[in-house]
Coordinates of N, CA and C and ligand atoms in Angstrom, one line a residue:
M35 N 0.7 -1.3 0.0 CA 0.0 0.1 -0.2 C 0.8 1.4 0.0
F36 N 0.5 2.4 -1.0 CA 1.5 3.3 -0.8 C 0.8 4.5 0.0
A37 N 1.5 5.0 1.0 CA 1.0 5.9 1.8 C 1.7 7.4 1.9
V38 N 1.0 8.3 1.8 CA 1.9 9.8 1.7 C 1.5 10.8 2.9
M39 N 1.3 10.0 4.2 CA 0.5 10.6 5.3 C 1.9 11.5 5.9
F40 N 3.1 11.0 5.8 CA 4.2 11.5 6.4 C 5.3 12.2 5.6
K41 N 4.5 12.8 4.5 CA 5.4 13.3 3.4 C 6.2 14.6 3.7
N42 N 5.7 15.4 4.8 CA 6.4 16.5 5.2 C 7.2 16.4 6.6
S43 N 7.5 15.1 6.7 CA 8.0 14.8 8.1 C 9.5 15.2 8.2
I44 N 9.7 15.8 9.4 CA 11.2 16.3 9.4 C 12.1 15.2 10.3
W45 N 13.2 14.8 10.0 CA 14.1 13.8 10.6 C 15.2 14.5 11.4
Y46 N 15.4 14.3 12.7 CA 16.4 14.8 13.7 C 17.2 13.4 13.9
N47 N 18.5 13.4 13.5 CA 19.1 12.2 13.9 C 20.4 12.7 14.8
L48 N 20.2 12.4 16.0 CA 21.0 12.7 17.2 C 22.0 11.7 17.6
H49 N 23.2 12.3 18.1 CA 24.2 11.3 18.5 C 23.7 10.9 19.9
E50 N 23.3 11.9 20.8 CA 23.1 11.6 22.2 C 21.6 12.5 22.7
T51 N 20.9 11.9 23.4 CA 19.8 12.7 23.8 C 19.4 11.8 25.3
E52 N 18.7 12.7 26.1 CA 18.0 12.1 27.3 C 17.1 10.9 26.8
S53 N 16.1 11.3 26.1 CA 15.1 10.3 25.4 C 14.6 11.0 24.3
T54 N 14.6 10.0 23.2 CA 14.2 10.6 22.1 C 12.5 10.9 22.3
N55 N 11.7 10.3 23.2 CA 10.3 10.8 23.4 C 10.4 12.1 24.3
S56 N 11.1 12.3 24.9 CA 11.5 13.7 25.5 C 11.7 14.6 24.9
F57 N 12.6 14.4 23.9 CA 13.0 15.3 22.9 C 11.8 15.7 22.0
L58 N 11.1 14.8 21.5 CA 9.8 15.3 20.6 C 8.9 16.2 21.6
H59 N 8.7 15.7 22.8 CA 7.8 16.2 23.9 C 8.2 17.6 24.0
E60 N 9.5 18.0 24.2 CA 10.0 19.3 24.2 C 9.7 20.2 23.0
K61 N 9.9 19.7 22.0 CA 9.9 20.3 20.8 C 8.3 20.7 20.6
L62 N 7.4 19.7 20.9 CA 6.2 20.2 20.6 C 5.5 21.0 21.4
M63 N 6.2 21.4 22.5 CA 5.8 22.4 23.4 C 5.8 23.7 22.8
S64 N 6.8 23.9 21.8 CA 7.0 25.2 21.2 C 6.5 25.3 19.7
E65 N 6.2 24.2 19.0 CA 6.1 24.2 17.7 C 5.1 23.0 17.3
K66 N 4.3 23.1 16.3 CA 3.7 21.9 15.8 C 4.6 21.3 14.7
L67 N 5.1 20.2 15.0 CA 5.9 19.3 14.0 C 5.0 18.8 13.0
P68 N 5.5 18.9 11.8 CA 4.7 18.1 10.6 C 4.6 16.5 11.3
E69 N 3.3 16.1 10.7 CA 3.1 14.6 11.2 C 4.1 13.7 10.6
G70 N 4.2 12.8 11.6 CA 5.5 11.7 11.1 C 6.8 12.1 11.2
S71 N 6.8 13.4 11.8 CA 8.4 13.7 12.4 C 9.1 12.8 13.2
V72 N 10.3 12.7 13.0 CA 11.1 11.6 13.8 C 12.3 12.1 14.5
V73 N 12.7 11.5 15.5 CA 14.1 11.6 16.1 C 14.6 10.3 16.3
T74 N 15.8 10.1 16.0 CA 16.7 8.9 16.2 C 17.8 9.2 17.0
A75 N 18.4 8.3 17.9 CA 19.4 8.6 18.7 C 20.3 7.3 18.7
D76 N 21.6 7.6 18.9 CA 22.5 6.6 19.1 C 22.7 6.1 20.5
Y77 N 22.4 7.0 21.5 CA 22.4 6.7 22.8 C 21.3 7.8 23.6
Q78 N 20.7 7.0 24.5 CA 19.7 7.9 25.5 C 20.5 7.7 26.7
T79 N 20.6 8.9 27.4 CA 21.0 9.0 28.8 C 20.0 8.5 29.9
K80 N 18.6 8.9 29.4 CA 17.5 8.6 30.2 C 16.3 7.8 29.5
G81 N 16.7 6.8 28.9 CA 15.6 6.1 28.1 C 14.6 5.8 29.1
R82 N 13.5 5.9 28.4 CA 12.2 5.6 29.2 C 11.4 4.4 28.8
G83 N 11.1 3.6 29.6 CA 10.3 2.3 29.3 C 8.9 2.3 29.9
Q84 N 8.0 1.3 29.8 CA 6.4 1.3 30.1 C 6.5 1.4 31.7
R85 N 5.7 2.0 32.3 CA 5.2 1.9 33.6 C 6.3 2.4 34.4
G86 N 6.9 3.5 34.0 CA 8.0 4.2 34.8 C 9.3 3.6 34.9
S87 N 9.5 2.5 33.9 CA 10.9 1.7 33.9 C 11.8 2.5 32.9
S88 N 13.0 2.0 33.2 CA 14.0 2.7 32.2 C 14.2 1.9 31.0
W89 N 14.8 2.5 30.0 CA 15.1 1.5 28.7 C 16.4 1.8 28.6
Q90 N 17.3 0.6 28.7 CA 18.7 0.8 28.5 C 19.1 0.2 27.2
S91 N 20.0 0.7 26.4 CA 20.6 0.3 25.2 C 22.0 0.9 25.0
E92 N 22.9 -0.2 24.6 CA 24.3 0.3 24.5 C 24.5 1.1 23.4
A93 N 25.3 2.1 23.4 CA 25.5 3.1 22.4 C 25.9 2.6 21.0
G94 N 25.1 3.3 19.9 CA 25.3 2.7 18.7 C 24.8 1.5 18.3
K95 N 24.2 0.7 19.1 CA 24.1 -0.9 18.8 C 22.6 -1.0 18.2
N96 N 21.7 0.1 18.5 CA 20.2 -0.4 18.5 C 19.4 0.7 17.8
L97 N 18.2 0.5 17.6 CA 17.4 1.4 17.1 C 16.6 2.1 18.2
L98 N 16.9 3.4 18.4 CA 16.1 4.2 19.4 C 15.3 5.3 18.7
M99 N 14.0 5.4 18.6 CA 13.3 6.2 17.5 C 11.9 6.7 18.2
S100 N 11.6 7.9 17.8 CA 10.1 8.4 18.3 C 9.7 9.1 17.2
I101 N 8.3 9.0 16.9 CA 7.6 9.6 15.9 C 6.4 10.4 16.4
V102 N 6.0 11.7 16.0 CA 5.0 12.2 16.5 C 3.6 12.0 15.3
V103 N 2.5 11.7 15.9 CA 1.4 11.6 14.8 C 0.2 12.5 15.6
Y104 N -0.9 12.9 14.9 CA -1.9 13.7 15.4 C -3.3 12.8 15.1
P105 N -3.8 11.8 16.0 CA -4.9 11.1 15.8 C -5.8 11.6 16.1
E106 N -6.4 12.5 15.8 CA -7.5 13.4 16.2 C -8.8 12.8 15.7
F107 N -8.7 11.8 14.6 CA -9.8 10.9 14.4 C -10.1 9.7 15.3
L108 N -9.2 9.6 16.4 CA -9.5 8.5 17.3 C -10.0 9.0 18.5
K109 N -11.0 8.2 19.1 CA -11.6 8.5 20.3 C -10.6 8.0 21.4
V110 N -10.4 8.7 22.5 CA -9.6 8.3 23.6 C -9.7 6.8 23.8
T111 N -11.0 6.2 23.9 CA -11.2 5.0 24.2 C -10.5 4.0 23.0
E112 N -10.2 4.5 22.0 CA -9.7 3.8 20.7 C -8.1 4.0 20.6
A113 N -7.6 4.6 21.7 CA -6.1 4.9 21.7 C -5.4 3.6 21.4
F114 N -5.7 2.5 22.1 CA -4.8 1.2 22.0 C -4.9 0.8 20.4
M115 N -5.7 1.3 19.6 CA -5.4 1.0 18.2 C -4.1 1.3 17.5
L116 N -3.8 2.5 18.0 CA -2.4 3.2 17.4 C -1.4 2.2 17.9
S117 N -1.4 1.7 19.3 CA -0.3 0.8 19.8 C -0.3 -0.4 19.1
K118 N -1.7 -0.9 18.6 CA -1.6 -2.2 17.8 C -0.8 -2.2 16.5
C119 N -1.2 -1.0 15.8 CA -0.5 -0.6 14.6 C 0.9 -0.5 14.6
V120 N 1.4 0.2 15.9 CA 3.0 0.3 15.7 C 3.4 -1.0 16.2
A121 N 2.8 -1.9 17.0 CA 3.6 -3.1 17.2 C 3.6 -3.9 16.0
L122 N 2.4 -3.8 15.0 CA 2.4 -4.6 13.8 C 3.6 -4.0 12.9
A123 N 3.7 -2.8 12.8 CA 4.9 -2.3 11.9 C 6.1 -2.9 12.5
A124 N 6.5 -3.1 13.7 CA 7.6 -3.5 14.2 C 7.7 -4.9 13.9
C125 N 6.6 -5.6 13.9 CA 6.5 -7.1 13.6 C 7.1 -7.3 12.2
D126 N 6.7 -6.5 11.4 CA 6.7 -6.6 9.8 C 8.1 -6.3 9.5
L127 N 8.6 -5.3 10.2 CA 10.1 -5.0 10.0 C 11.1 -6.2 10.5
L128 N 10.6 -6.8 11.6 CA 11.4 -7.8 12.0 C 11.4 -9.2 11.6
S129 N 10.2 -9.3 10.8 CA 9.8 -10.5 10.2 C 10.9 -10.9 8.8
V130 N 11.5 -9.8 8.4 CA 12.6 -10.0 7.4 C 13.7 -10.7 8.1
Y131 N 13.8 -10.6 9.6 CA 15.3 -11.3 9.8 C 14.8 -12.6 10.6
S132 N 13.5 -12.8 11.2 CA 13.1 -13.9 11.7 C 11.6 -14.3 11.5
N133 N 11.2 -15.8 11.6 CA 9.9 -16.0 11.3 C 9.4 -16.4 12.9
K134 N 10.1 -16.0 13.7 CA 9.6 -16.2 15.1 C 9.2 -15.0 16.0
V135 N 8.6 -14.0 15.1 CA 8.2 -12.7 15.8 C 6.9 -12.6 16.2
Q136 N 6.6 -12.3 17.7 CA 5.4 -12.2 18.2 C 5.1 -11.0 18.9
I137 N 4.0 -10.8 19.3 CA 3.5 -9.6 20.2 C 3.0 -10.2 21.6
K138 N 3.7 -9.8 22.7 CA 3.3 -10.0 24.0 C 2.5 -8.8 24.3
W139 N 1.2 -9.3 24.6 CA 0.3 -8.1 25.1 C 1.0 -7.3 26.2
P140 N 0.9 -6.1 26.1 CA 0.0 -5.2 25.3 C 1.0 -4.9 23.9
N141 N 2.3 -4.5 24.1 CA 3.0 -4.3 23.0 C 4.6 -4.5 23.0
D142 N 4.9 -5.6 23.7 CA 6.2 -5.8 23.6 C 6.3 -6.8 22.4
I143 N 7.6 -6.8 21.8 CA 7.7 -7.5 20.6 C 8.9 -8.5 20.9
L144 N 8.6 -9.8 20.6 CA 9.4 -10.8 21.1 C 9.9 -11.7 19.7
I145 N 11.0 -12.2 19.9 CA 11.7 -13.1 18.9 C 12.0 -14.4 19.8
D146 N 11.4 -15.5 19.2 CA 11.4 -16.6 20.0 C 11.3 -16.7 21.4
G147 N 10.2 -15.9 21.9 CA 9.9 -15.9 23.2 C 10.6 -14.8 24.1
K148 N 11.5 -14.0 23.5 CA 12.4 -13.2 24.2 C 12.2 -11.7 23.6
K149 N 12.2 -10.9 24.2 CA 11.8 -9.5 24.1 C 13.0 -8.9 23.4
V150 N 12.5 -8.4 22.1 CA 13.7 -7.8 21.4 C 13.3 -6.3 21.1
A151 N 12.0 -5.8 21.5 CA 11.7 -4.4 21.3 C 10.4 -4.0 22.1
G152 N 10.6 -2.8 22.4 CA 9.5 -2.2 23.2 C 8.8 -0.8 22.7
I153 N 7.7 -0.6 23.1 CA 7.0 0.6 22.6 C 6.6 1.4 23.9
L154 N 6.7 2.8 23.6 CA 6.1 3.6 24.7 C 5.4 4.7 24.0
I155 N 4.2 4.6 24.1 CA 3.3 5.7 23.4 C 2.8 6.6 24.5
E156 N 3.1 7.9 24.4 CA 2.8 9.1 25.1 C 1.8 10.0 24.6
N157 N 0.7 9.9 25.0 CA -0.5 11.0 24.3 C -0.4 12.2 25.1
I158 N -0.6 13.4 24.3 CA -0.7 14.7 24.8 C -2.1 15.2 24.4
L159 N -2.9 15.4 25.6 CA -4.2 15.5 25.7 C -4.7 17.1 25.6
R160 N -5.6 17.4 24.8 CA -6.2 18.7 24.9 C -7.6 18.4 25.2
G161 N -8.0 18.9 26.6 CA -9.3 18.7 27.0 C -9.4 17.0 27.1
S162 N -10.6 16.6 26.6 CA -10.6 15.1 26.6 C -10.1 14.4 25.3
E163 N -9.5 15.0 24.3 CA -9.1 14.7 23.0 C -7.6 14.4 23.1
I164 N -7.1 13.5 22.2 CA -5.8 13.3 21.8 C -5.3 14.2 21.0
Y165 N -4.1 15.2 21.5 CA -4.0 16.2 20.3 C -2.6 15.7 19.6
A166 N -1.7 14.9 20.3 CA -0.5 14.3 19.9 C -0.3 13.0 20.4
S167 N 0.4 12.1 19.8 CA 0.8 10.9 20.3 C 2.4 11.0 19.9
I168 N 3.3 10.8 20.9 CA 4.7 10.5 20.7 C 4.7 9.0 20.9
V169 N 5.1 8.4 19.5 CA 5.6 6.8 19.5 C 6.9 6.6 19.8
G170 N 7.4 5.9 20.7 CA 8.7 5.6 21.0 C 8.9 4.3 20.9
I171 N 9.9 3.9 20.1 CA 10.3 2.6 19.9 C 11.6 2.2 19.9
G172 N 12.1 1.0 20.7 CA 13.5 0.7 20.9 C 13.6 -0.5 20.5
I173 N 14.4 -1.1 19.3 CA 14.5 -2.2 18.8 C 15.8 -2.8 19.1
N174 N 16.3 -3.9 19.7 CA 17.4 -4.3 20.0 C 18.0 -4.9 18.7
F175 N 18.9 -4.3 17.9 CA 19.5 -5.1 16.7 C 20.9 -5.7 17.1
N176 N 21.8 -4.9 17.6 CA 23.2 -5.5 17.4 C 23.8 -5.7 18.8
Q177 N 23.0 -5.5 19.8 CA 23.5 -5.8 21.2 C 23.7 -7.1 21.5
Q178 N 24.6 -7.4 22.5 CA 24.9 -9.0 22.6 C 24.9 -9.3 24.2
L179 N 24.9 -8.2 25.0 CA 24.8 -8.6 26.3 C 23.8 -7.7 27.0
F180 N 22.9 -8.3 27.8 CA 21.7 -7.5 28.6 C 21.9 -8.0 30.0
E181 N 21.6 -6.6 30.8 CA 21.5 -7.0 32.3 C 20.5 -7.9 32.6
K182 N 20.6 -8.8 33.7 CA 19.8 -9.7 33.9 C 18.3 -9.0 34.5
E183 N 17.3 -9.2 33.8 CA 15.9 -8.5 34.2 C 14.8 -9.7 34.4
L184 N 13.5 -9.1 34.6 CA 12.6 -10.1 34.9 C 12.3 -11.0 33.7
Y185 N 12.4 -10.5 32.4 CA 12.2 -11.2 31.3 C 13.4 -11.4 30.4
A186 N 13.5 -12.4 29.5 CA 14.7 -12.5 28.8 C 14.8 -11.5 27.6
A187 N 15.9 -11.0 27.5 CA 16.0 -10.0 26.5 C 16.8 -10.7 25.3
T188 N 16.5 -10.3 24.0 CA 17.3 -10.7 23.0 C 17.7 -9.5 22.1
S189 N 18.3 -9.9 20.8 CA 18.6 -9.0 19.8 C 18.6 -9.4 18.5
V190 N 18.4 -9.0 17.4 CA 18.4 -9.7 16.0 C 19.7 -10.3 15.8
F191 N 20.7 -9.7 16.2 CA 22.1 -10.3 16.1 C 22.1 -11.6 17.0
M192 N 21.8 -11.6 18.1 CA 21.7 -12.9 18.9 C 20.8 -13.9 18.3
D193 N 19.7 -13.6 17.6 CA 18.8 -14.6 17.3 C 19.5 -15.0 15.8
T194 N 20.0 -14.0 15.0 CA 20.1 -14.6 13.7 C 21.6 -14.4 13.3
G195 N 22.5 -13.8 13.9 CA 23.8 -13.7 13.8 C 24.1 -12.7 12.6
F196 N 23.0 -11.8 12.2 CA 22.9 -10.9 11.1 C 23.3 -9.6 11.9
K197 N 24.1 -8.7 11.6 CA 24.4 -7.3 11.8 C 23.6 -6.5 10.9
A198 N 22.5 -5.9 11.4 CA 21.6 -5.0 10.6 C 22.1 -3.5 10.9
D199 N 21.8 -2.6 9.8 CA 22.0 -1.3 9.8 C 20.9 -0.6 10.5
T200 N 20.8 0.1 11.6 CA 19.8 0.7 12.5 C 19.3 1.7 11.5
Q201 N 20.0 2.6 10.9 CA 19.4 3.7 10.4 C 18.4 3.3 9.1
I202 N 19.0 2.3 8.4 CA 18.1 1.8 7.2 C 16.7 1.3 7.8
N203 N 17.0 0.6 8.9 CA 15.7 0.1 9.6 C 15.0 1.1 10.0
A204 N 15.6 2.3 10.6 CA 14.5 3.5 11.1 C 13.7 3.7 9.9
V205 N 14.2 4.0 8.9 CA 13.5 4.2 7.6 C 12.5 3.5 7.1
K206 N 12.6 2.1 7.1 CA 11.8 1.2 7.0 C 10.7 1.1 7.9
L207 N 11.0 1.3 9.1 CA 10.0 1.4 10.3 C 9.0 2.5 10.1
H208 N 9.6 3.7 9.7 CA 8.8 4.8 9.5 C 7.7 4.5 8.5
E209 N 8.3 4.0 7.4 CA 7.3 3.6 6.1 C 6.2 2.7 6.7
N210 N 6.6 1.6 7.3 CA 5.6 0.5 8.1 C 4.6 1.3 8.7
I211 N 5.2 2.0 9.7 CA 4.1 2.7 10.5 C 3.1 3.7 9.8
E212 N 3.8 4.5 8.6 CA 2.9 5.2 7.8 C 1.8 4.4 7.2
V213 N 2.1 3.3 6.7 CA 1.1 2.4 6.1 C 0.1 1.9 7.0
N214 N 0.5 1.5 8.3 CA -0.5 1.2 9.2 C -1.2 2.4 9.9
Y215 N -0.6 3.5 10.0 CA -1.4 4.7 10.3 C -2.5 4.9 9.3
Q216 N -2.2 4.9 8.2 CA -3.1 5.1 7.3 C -4.4 4.1 7.3
M217 N -4.0 2.9 7.8 CA -5.0 2.0 7.9 C -6.1 2.2 9.1
L218 N -5.3 2.8 10.0 CA -6.0 3.4 11.4 C -7.1 4.6 10.9
Q219 N -6.3 5.4 10.2 CA -7.3 6.6 9.8 C -8.4 6.1 9.0
Q220 N -8.3 5.1 8.3 CA -9.4 4.7 7.5 C -10.5 3.8 8.4
K221 N -9.9 3.7 9.7 CA -10.9 2.9 10.5 C -11.0 1.5 10.4
K222 N -10.0 0.9 9.7 CA -9.9 -0.5 9.5 C -9.8 -1.4 10.7
F223 N -10.4 -1.1 11.8 CA -10.1 -1.8 13.0 C -10.2 -3.3 13.1
A224 N -11.3 -3.8 12.2 CA -11.5 -5.2 12.2 C -10.3 -5.8 11.6
E225 N -9.6 -5.4 10.6 CA -8.4 -5.8 9.9 C -7.2 -5.7 11.0
I226 N -7.1 -4.7 11.5 CA -6.0 -4.3 12.4 C -6.0 -5.3 13.6
D227 N -7.4 -5.7 14.3 CA -7.4 -6.7 15.1 C -7.1 -7.8 14.9
Q228 N -7.7 -8.4 13.5 CA -7.2 -9.7 13.1 C -5.7 -10.0 13.0
L229 N -4.9 -8.8 12.5 CA -3.5 -8.9 12.6 C -2.9 -9.2 13.7
Y230 N -3.3 -8.2 14.5 CA -3.0 -8.2 16.0 C -2.9 -9.5 16.7
L231 N -4.2 -10.4 16.5 CA -4.4 -11.4 17.1 C -3.5 -12.6 16.5
S232 N -3.2 -12.4 15.3 CA -2.6 -13.3 14.4 C -1.0 -13.3 14.9
H233 N -0.7 -12.2 15.5 CA 0.9 -12.3 16.2 C 1.0 -12.5 17.8
L234 N -0.3 -12.4 18.4 CA -0.2 -12.5 19.6 C 0.2 -13.8 20.3
Y235 N 1.4 -13.3 21.0 CA 2.0 -14.5 22.1 C 1.2 -15.2 23.0
K236 N 1.0 -16.6 22.9 CA 0.3 -17.6 23.9 C -1.1 -17.4 23.7
L237 N -1.5 -17.0 22.4 CA -3.3 -17.0 22.2 C -3.6 -18.4 22.1
N238 N -4.6 -18.7 23.0 CA -5.2 -19.8 23.0 C -4.4 -21.0 23.5
E239 N -3.2 -20.6 24.3 CA -2.4 -21.8 24.7 C -2.4 -21.5 26.4
T240 N -2.2 -22.7 26.9 CA -2.2 -22.7 28.4 C -1.1 -22.1 28.8
A241 N -1.2 -21.0 29.8 CA 0.0 -20.5 30.4 C -0.1 -20.2 31.6
L242 N 0.9 -19.7 32.5 CA 1.0 -19.4 33.9 C 0.9 -17.8 34.1
F243 N -0.1 -17.4 34.9 CA -0.3 -15.9 34.8 C -0.3 -15.6 36.4
K244 N -0.2 -14.3 36.7 CA -0.2 -13.9 38.1 C -1.1 -12.7 38.1
D245 N -2.1 -12.7 39.2 CA -2.8 -11.5 39.5 C -2.8 -11.3 40.8
A246 N -3.6 -10.4 41.1 CA -3.7 -10.0 42.6 C -3.9 -11.1 43.6
D247 N -4.6 -12.1 43.3 CA -4.9 -13.2 44.1 C -3.6 -14.4 44.0
G248 N -2.8 -14.4 43.2 CA -1.9 -15.2 43.1 C -1.7 -15.9 41.7
Q249 N -1.0 -16.9 41.4 CA -0.7 -17.6 40.3 C -1.8 -18.2 39.9
F250 N -2.0 -18.7 38.6 CA -3.1 -19.5 38.0 C -2.8 -19.9 36.5
Q251 N -3.3 -21.2 36.0 CA -3.3 -21.4 34.7 C -4.4 -20.8 34.0
G252 N -4.2 -20.4 32.7 CA -5.4 -19.9 31.9 C -4.9 -19.9 30.4
K253 N -6.0 -19.4 29.7 CA -5.4 -19.1 28.4 C -6.0 -17.7 28.0
I254 N -5.1 -17.0 27.0 CA -5.5 -15.9 26.6 C -6.5 -16.1 25.5
K255 N -7.7 -15.4 25.5 CA -8.7 -15.6 24.5 C -8.8 -14.6 23.4
G256 N -8.2 -13.3 23.8 CA -8.3 -12.2 22.8 C -8.3 -10.9 23.7
L257 N -8.7 -9.7 23.2 CA -8.9 -8.4 23.7 C -10.1 -8.0 23.6
S258 N -10.6 -7.2 24.5 CA -11.6 -6.3 24.6 C -11.7 -5.2 23.6
S259 N -12.7 -4.5 23.2 CA -12.7 -3.3 22.3 C -11.7 -2.3 23.0
M260 N -11.6 -2.4 24.2 CA -10.7 -1.3 24.8 C -9.3 -1.6 25.0
G261 N -8.9 -2.9 24.8 CA -7.5 -3.2 24.7 C -7.2 -4.1 25.8
L262 N -8.1 -4.6 26.7 CA -8.0 -5.3 28.0 C -7.9 -6.8 27.7
L263 N -7.1 -7.5 28.3 CA -6.7 -8.9 27.8 C -7.9 -9.8 28.4
I264 N -8.2 -10.6 27.8 CA -9.3 -11.8 28.2 C -8.6 -12.9 28.3
V265 N -8.8 -13.2 29.6 CA -8.1 -14.6 30.2 C -9.1 -15.6 30.8
E266 N -9.0 -16.7 30.1 CA -9.8 -17.8 30.4 C -9.3 -18.8 31.4
R267 N -9.9 -18.8 32.8 CA -9.3 -19.8 33.7 C -9.7 -21.1 33.4
E268 N -9.1 -22.1 34.2 CA -9.3 -23.5 33.9 C -10.9 -23.9 34.3
N269 N -11.6 -23.1 35.0 CA -13.0 -23.3 35.3 C -13.6 -22.8 34.2
G270 N -13.3 -22.2 33.2 CA -14.1 -21.6 32.2 C -14.4 -20.3 32.2
E271 N -14.2 -19.9 33.5 CA -14.6 -18.2 33.7 C -13.6 -17.3 33.0
K272 N -14.2 -16.3 32.4 CA -13.3 -15.4 31.6 C -13.1 -14.1 32.6
H273 N -12.1 -13.5 32.5 CA -11.6 -12.1 33.2 C -11.0 -11.2 32.4
L274 N -11.3 -10.1 32.6 CA -10.8 -9.0 31.6 C -9.5 -8.2 32.6
Y275 N -8.5 -8.1 32.1 CA -7.4 -7.4 33.0 C -6.9 -6.4 32.0
D276 N -6.5 -5.2 32.9 CA -5.7 -4.0 32.5 C -4.3 -4.3 32.7
V277 N -3.4 -3.6 32.1 CA -1.9 -4.0 31.9 C -1.3 -4.2 33.5
K278 N -1.7 -3.2 34.4 CA -1.0 -3.3 35.6 C -1.8 -4.5 36.5
E279 N -2.7 -5.2 36.0 CA -3.4 -6.1 36.9 C -3.1 -7.8 36.7
I280 N -2.1 -8.0 35.6 CA -1.9 -9.3 35.4 C -0.5 -9.4 34.8
A281 N 0.3 -10.3 35.1 CA 1.6 -10.8 34.5 C 1.5 -12.1 34.0
L282 N 2.1 -12.2 32.8 CA 2.2 -13.4 32.2 C 3.5 -14.3 32.5
I283 N 3.5 -15.2 33.3 CA 4.8 -15.6 33.7 C 5.5 -16.7 32.9
R284 N 4.8 -17.5 32.3 CA 5.3 -18.4 31.3 C 4.3 -19.2 30.4
Ligands
BTN425 C1 9.1 -0.6 27.2 O1 9.0 -0.5 28.3 O2 8.8 -1.8 26.6 C2 9.1 0.3 26.3 C3 10.6 0.8 25.9 C4 10.5 2.0 24.8 C5 11.7 2.6 24.5 C6 11.9 3.6 23.4 S1 13.5 3.8 23.0 C7 12.9 5.1 22.0 C8 12.1 6.0 22.9 N1 12.6 6.8 23.7 C9 12.4 6.5 25.1 O3 12.8 7.1 26.1 N2 11.7 5.5 25.3 C10 11.1 4.9 23.7

């Protein structure tokens, strides 16, 4: 599909910045950047992750990128659709290197069950409307060592032995996001949902979860229209979870 939505986008390629998301945020405080404008960096001194975590990435090894979009056509309740589009764009990019790419709800990207990329979308609201969304993506391409964390991390190089050019991948990812963003603007929600589910890690597979009441076995059955996770317990009961309420252990 040919998309022209980001045709006026401006690119900032930085050697070092605190966080590419923060950089765009600051810029947007003083000017309205063209839609699709991008910042990439070789290194972030204060890279940010989901739920207040930090995002660590060795200098010059990985893709660190943020893009601004203005999805005024989306209701706040539909905001998760943007997250799905970005996750799918990252999957398409990584599918060139591996056929084991999946999305772990809500938007971690895995290769062979290990986290290879993370997405942090920050919405700037005007009243109750989304004025702008800053879409931040970190993809591990060439890093080979990761600090021990709760989840296993990987990189494209660790999985495939292939050293990729991060800047070429930034351009490709930008194109993929533009194509999916056009699909979003056309409100092709059913198509986006179907693609997202086809990539969803552990869909319909028995897995071990943890919620406020402890660990339990269950199966992911899909997502609600608001993006909540639907998990079926062994007794057949289905529960809806927000991201802070459940962890998928294995
Ligand atoms: C996660 O916790 O999985 C989300 C990580 C998002 C990291 C990216 S790297 C580029 C952009 N700038 C940031 O500070 N964070 C995002």
